[in-house]
Tab-separated table of C-alpha atoms in Angstrom:
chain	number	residue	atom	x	y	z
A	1	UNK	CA	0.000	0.000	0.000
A	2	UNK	CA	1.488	3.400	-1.305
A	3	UNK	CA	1.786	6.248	1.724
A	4	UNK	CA	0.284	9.183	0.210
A	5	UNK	CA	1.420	12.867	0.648
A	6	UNK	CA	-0.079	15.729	0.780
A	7	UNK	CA	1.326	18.476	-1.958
A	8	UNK	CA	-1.962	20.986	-1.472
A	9	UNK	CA	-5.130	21.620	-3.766
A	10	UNK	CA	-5.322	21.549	-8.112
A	11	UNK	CA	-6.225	25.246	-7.885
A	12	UNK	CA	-2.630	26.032	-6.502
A	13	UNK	CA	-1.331	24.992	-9.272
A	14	UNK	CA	-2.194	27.401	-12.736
A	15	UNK	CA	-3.492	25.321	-15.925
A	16	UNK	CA	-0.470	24.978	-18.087
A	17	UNK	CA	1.492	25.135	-15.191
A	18	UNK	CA	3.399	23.676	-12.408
A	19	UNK	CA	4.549	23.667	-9.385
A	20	UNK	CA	7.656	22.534	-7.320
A	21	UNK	CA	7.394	20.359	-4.191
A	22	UNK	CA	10.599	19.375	-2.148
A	23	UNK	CA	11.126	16.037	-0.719
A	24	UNK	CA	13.611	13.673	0.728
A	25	UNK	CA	14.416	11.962	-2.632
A	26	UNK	CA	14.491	15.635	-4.605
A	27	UNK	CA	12.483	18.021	-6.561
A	28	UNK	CA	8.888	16.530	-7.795
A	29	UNK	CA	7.530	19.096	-10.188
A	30	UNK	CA	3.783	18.744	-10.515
A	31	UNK	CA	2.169	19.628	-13.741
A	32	UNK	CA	-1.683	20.833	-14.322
A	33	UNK	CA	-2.955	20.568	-18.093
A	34	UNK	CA	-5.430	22.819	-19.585
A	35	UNK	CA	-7.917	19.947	-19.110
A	36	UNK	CA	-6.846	19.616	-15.475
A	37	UNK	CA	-4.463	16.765	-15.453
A	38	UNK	CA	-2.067	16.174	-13.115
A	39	UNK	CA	0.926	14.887	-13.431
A	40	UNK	CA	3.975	14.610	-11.060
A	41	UNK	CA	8.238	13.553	-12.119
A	42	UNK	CA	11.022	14.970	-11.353
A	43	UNK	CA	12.517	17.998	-11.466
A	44	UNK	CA	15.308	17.958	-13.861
A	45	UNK	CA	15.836	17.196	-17.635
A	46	UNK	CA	17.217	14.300	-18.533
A	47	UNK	CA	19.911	16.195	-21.046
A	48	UNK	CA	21.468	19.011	-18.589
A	49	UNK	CA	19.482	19.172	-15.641
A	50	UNK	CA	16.914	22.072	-16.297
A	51	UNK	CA	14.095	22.706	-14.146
A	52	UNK	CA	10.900	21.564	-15.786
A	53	UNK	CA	9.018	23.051	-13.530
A	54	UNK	CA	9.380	25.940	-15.305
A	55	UNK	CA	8.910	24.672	-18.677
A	56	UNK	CA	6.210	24.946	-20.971
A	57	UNK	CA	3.241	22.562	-20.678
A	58	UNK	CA	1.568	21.501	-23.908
A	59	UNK	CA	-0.469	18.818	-24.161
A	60	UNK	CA	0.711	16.110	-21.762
A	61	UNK	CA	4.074	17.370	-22.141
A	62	UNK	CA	6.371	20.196	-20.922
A	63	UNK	CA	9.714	21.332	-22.785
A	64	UNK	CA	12.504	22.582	-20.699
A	65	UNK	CA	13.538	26.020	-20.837
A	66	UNK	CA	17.316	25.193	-21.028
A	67	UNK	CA	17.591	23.344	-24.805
A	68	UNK	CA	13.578	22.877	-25.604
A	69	UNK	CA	13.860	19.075	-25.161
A	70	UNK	CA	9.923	17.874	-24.784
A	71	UNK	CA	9.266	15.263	-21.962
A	72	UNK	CA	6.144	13.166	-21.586
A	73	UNK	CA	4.105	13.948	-18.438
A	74	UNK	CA	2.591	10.735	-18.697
A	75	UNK	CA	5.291	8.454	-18.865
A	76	UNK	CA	8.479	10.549	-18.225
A	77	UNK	CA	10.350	9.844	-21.474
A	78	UNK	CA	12.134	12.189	-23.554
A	79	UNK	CA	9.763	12.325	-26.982
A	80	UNK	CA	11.034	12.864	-30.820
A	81	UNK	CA	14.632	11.937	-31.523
A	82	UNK	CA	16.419	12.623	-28.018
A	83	UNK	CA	16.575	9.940	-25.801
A	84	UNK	CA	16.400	10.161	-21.825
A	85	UNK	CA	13.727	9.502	-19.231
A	86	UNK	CA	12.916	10.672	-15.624
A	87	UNK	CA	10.841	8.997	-12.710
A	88	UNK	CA	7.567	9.775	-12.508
A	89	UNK	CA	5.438	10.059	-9.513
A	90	UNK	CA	2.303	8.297	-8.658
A	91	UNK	CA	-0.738	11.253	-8.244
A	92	UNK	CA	-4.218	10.771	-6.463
A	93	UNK	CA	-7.173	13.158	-5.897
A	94	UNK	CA	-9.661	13.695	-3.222
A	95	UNK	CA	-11.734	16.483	-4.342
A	96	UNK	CA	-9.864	19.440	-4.703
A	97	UNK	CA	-6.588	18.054	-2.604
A	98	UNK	CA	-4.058	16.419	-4.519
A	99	UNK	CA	-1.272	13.910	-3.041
A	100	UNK	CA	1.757	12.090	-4.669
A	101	UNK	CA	3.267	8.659	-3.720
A	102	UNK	CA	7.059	9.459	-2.505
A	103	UNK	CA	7.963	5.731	-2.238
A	104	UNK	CA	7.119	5.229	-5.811
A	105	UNK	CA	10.502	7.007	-6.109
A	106	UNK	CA	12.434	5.680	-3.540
A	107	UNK	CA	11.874	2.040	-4.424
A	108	UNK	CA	13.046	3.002	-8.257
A	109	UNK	CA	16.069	4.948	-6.870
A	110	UNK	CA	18.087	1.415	-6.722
């Protein structure tokens, strides 16, 4: 059974935008689509480290702000021809508050 966290509400977090949450294993950024998906990986491209969190969401994507590489919300993976990944993070709902599954990360860290 996951241990679910508390990261605050959906409407903290502007559509087509994201936030950034601190934890133990590192930064989670957590993503809101214009149709009010949320998604939650972490916080650093796969190429050079840019934040994503302050990327630009399209879609179910976001492209980093350092060198425009375009990174799946859903599954994490770089898209088009670069090649690269980052952990995503298990995200649940209950009514307006929104939590993410920490563990999910530190039993991939291995």
């Amino acid at each position: 059974m996951m241990n679910w966290v508390s990261i605050g509400s959906i409407s903290d977090i502007p559509r087509r935008g994201a936030r950034c949450v601190a934890t133990p294993q590192g930064k989670i950024a957590v993503f809101r689509t214009a149709d009010d998906q949320v998604f939650a990986i972490e916080d650093h491209c796969p190429h050079k480290g840019g934040p994503l969190s302050q990327g630009i969401v399209h879609g179910a994507a976001v492209t980093c702000p350092l060198h425009n590489w375009v990174i799946s919300l859903e599954t994490g993976k770089a898209l088009g021809a670069d090649e690269g990944a980052v952990r995503t993070v298990p995200v649940r709902f209950e009514g307006e508050r929104l939590f993410i599954a920490l563990e999910a990360l530190a039993s991939r860290a291995a």
